[in-house]
Amino acid sequence: MNRVKKVLSSKQIVTLVWVIGLIIVWEIGATVIAQTKRTPEYVLPHISQIVDSVFSDKLVNGSQTATQIVLSNAALTLVRAGIGFIIGSIIGFILALLMNMFLPVEKIAFPYLMMIQMIPILGMAPIILAITKDIDKSRIVIAAILTFYPVATNTLAGFKAVEKAKHELMYSIAAKKKDIYKKLLIPASLPYFFTGLKISAPMAITASILVDTLQGGGGLGCMLSQSLKHAMSIYVFWQIVFFSAIIGILSFYLMSVIEKLVSPYKKVRR
Amino acid sequence: MLRAKKMNVDYSKDLGSDTEELKTGIIIENLSVRFPDKNGGDPVEALQNINLEIKPGEFVSLVGPSGCGKTTLLRTIADLQQPTTGTISIGGLTPREIRLQQKFGIVFQNPVLYEWRTVRRNVCMPMEIMGIPKPERTRRVTQMLELVGLYNFGKMHPHELSGGMQQRVGIARALALRPKILLMDEPFSALDEFTKEKLHLDLQRIWSKTKKTIIFVTHSIQEAVFLSDKVVVLSPHPGRISAVVDINLPRPRGLEIKDTMEFNSLVSKVRNSFEGV
Ligand SMILES: Nc1ncnc2c1ncn2[C@@H]1O[C@H](COP(=O)(O)OP(=O)(O)OP(=O)(O)O)[C@@H](O)[C@H]1O
Ligand SMILES: [Mg+2]
């Protein structure tokens, strides 16, 4: 009994149950919809049909297959999301440093950060587009805005979580501020910094896709809305949905991998 | 060049003795430390009217029941805690000035290791900050880890060590600095009897070679008597000095001294000066 319980509660099993459950619900939905008069593939195709469409060489917009459309537009979106993410991370980290070094900066900046964070991207995106007048720049800026906040707040929390005793060791040997940051605060807050990155990486991608929908200049989001308007195969839509979800999850794991590579930190397992 | 360095086996030099004049006598006058009560009650008198003189190069132990202010006294000397009233003078300077000259080495009651650094790099860390050149750092780390019996654990991280091993890393780290004033807060409390006795002898040897001033907090009267020139007994609530017992046993002291009459009568003398315990 206990053994069964253990197996059932393991992480992989949970994931598996989730995926299977999702597939079942999906297929029931697809079957029900197929029974209605509408052609099912315009709304909710079977999963097998979507998988088929990935490998099919049927041209859907005259020159490209569904997969080609997704991949070529993905590059456009993801590269911008990546650039924005990197810029946002750097700004977020520097901001955390400044807020930790100078209390007034924290007092002044924090409410603004909260406010920026509360504006929905849907509202912010057109404003940014109007300011930058360039969809590429907007993608980068929006991704950066969404990234810097979780990075800044988490890193700041990391600085503040350093125990007093660890500071006292530095104090007792009259360490300079530079050394305290280099040898204590920054290494100690790395796990927090990466938590920030893990939160914001999928967000940056989502945001970049959202910005695409604003203009017809290509990108995953643009294709998403075009395919919804039946200008293209519905399979493009579903492929993008799955592709984005997978990329989002991968971006999270990529951060974990980078964390393991760069951080000398060993997690305490006790 | 390198060879000549390696051939240098003068142990006294290795342990960082220096001939420069040591102004590390400590004079504590009318020292009081009061902690305000957070709930608005009476403040805690951690230390009240402490007067104590420690000569340069003296080995002094602080003993007393838990909560009597030993750690507080040590922290006040180290400039980690500000006195409410009274003064501390170390060779004519304030604790702060001594701290800024990087003359303190502290072994904390909890080892305070940086868990992202290996044992070696933990011991190394203060030396990096003091700007000691890398080859010298490496040499000292090796030497100190050998001393505390952790040479084979240099590449491990603190959480992979037992409590006693972590404590020894803290000791190695403080010794590697070769501080003029060594402040040790129950450094051997988590160690077994054998390791402890070995380290007692090592510490005595280092102390006699390097002439540093050592203030040593312990709960063990035997340990205090064995190591010290002077045992200071504190009593609690408020923390006051209830006795100072001079230990005039000959040096160097071997473990066999613990079986002598003189030793045991000193232990009794210290024990009898505990108040109300
Ligand atoms: N930061 C602090 N804030 C408030 N009270 C404190 C603080 N540090 C110590 N005290 C109080 O001062 C008294 C002395 O504490 P201290 O840590 O110096 O004792 P100690 O002799 O080192 O005890 P132990 O042997 O248990 O380590 C205690 O009553 C304690 O409650
Ligand atoms: Mg204590």
XYZ file of C-alpha atoms in Angstrom, chain A residues 162-176 179-180 182-185 187-188 264-270, chain B residues 75 78-80 82 96 99-100 102 104 106 108 112-117 125-126 128-130 157 159-161 166 173 177:
60
model
C 21.382 37.460 4.426
C 21.751 36.674 8.123
C 23.138 39.279 10.465
C 25.889 36.917 11.605
C 27.237 36.698 8.052
C 27.401 40.487 7.901
C 29.135 40.566 11.275
C 31.920 38.354 9.980
C 32.532 40.915 7.221
C 32.245 43.768 9.695
C 34.735 42.171 12.076
C 37.424 42.162 9.403
C 36.520 45.675 8.254
C 35.500 44.542 4.774
C 34.836 47.238 2.207
C 33.905 43.113 -0.983
C 30.727 42.682 1.008
C 31.193 40.568 -4.124
C 31.799 37.924 -1.514
C 28.615 37.929 0.512
C 25.516 39.650 -0.816
C 26.567 35.043 -4.021
C 24.056 34.716 -1.194
C 28.627 27.573 -6.792
C 25.689 27.207 -4.464
C 24.865 23.762 -3.261
C 21.327 23.394 -2.110
C 21.114 22.188 1.450
C 19.227 18.925 1.450
C 18.451 18.027 5.007
C 31.130 41.220 21.161
C 35.117 43.264 19.124
C 33.073 46.408 18.359
C 30.084 44.274 17.359
C 28.253 49.223 21.606
C 36.571 50.293 16.443
C 38.715 46.463 14.113
C 39.493 48.821 11.246
C 41.895 44.207 11.028
C 40.638 40.848 15.460
C 36.756 35.940 15.935
C 31.729 32.846 16.628
C 28.880 31.397 10.508
C 30.124 29.745 7.341
C 29.212 30.825 3.818
C 27.378 27.797 2.481
C 28.153 28.514 -1.188
C 31.884 28.308 -0.518
C 37.663 34.422 2.546
C 38.869 36.877 5.221
C 41.123 37.600 0.397
C 39.578 40.685 1.917
C 42.760 41.566 3.733
C 30.589 22.432 1.447
C 26.286 21.504 4.958
C 28.171 18.287 4.262
C 30.024 18.591 7.571
C 31.880 23.242 10.977
C 39.382 30.666 9.502
C 44.247 35.529 9.805
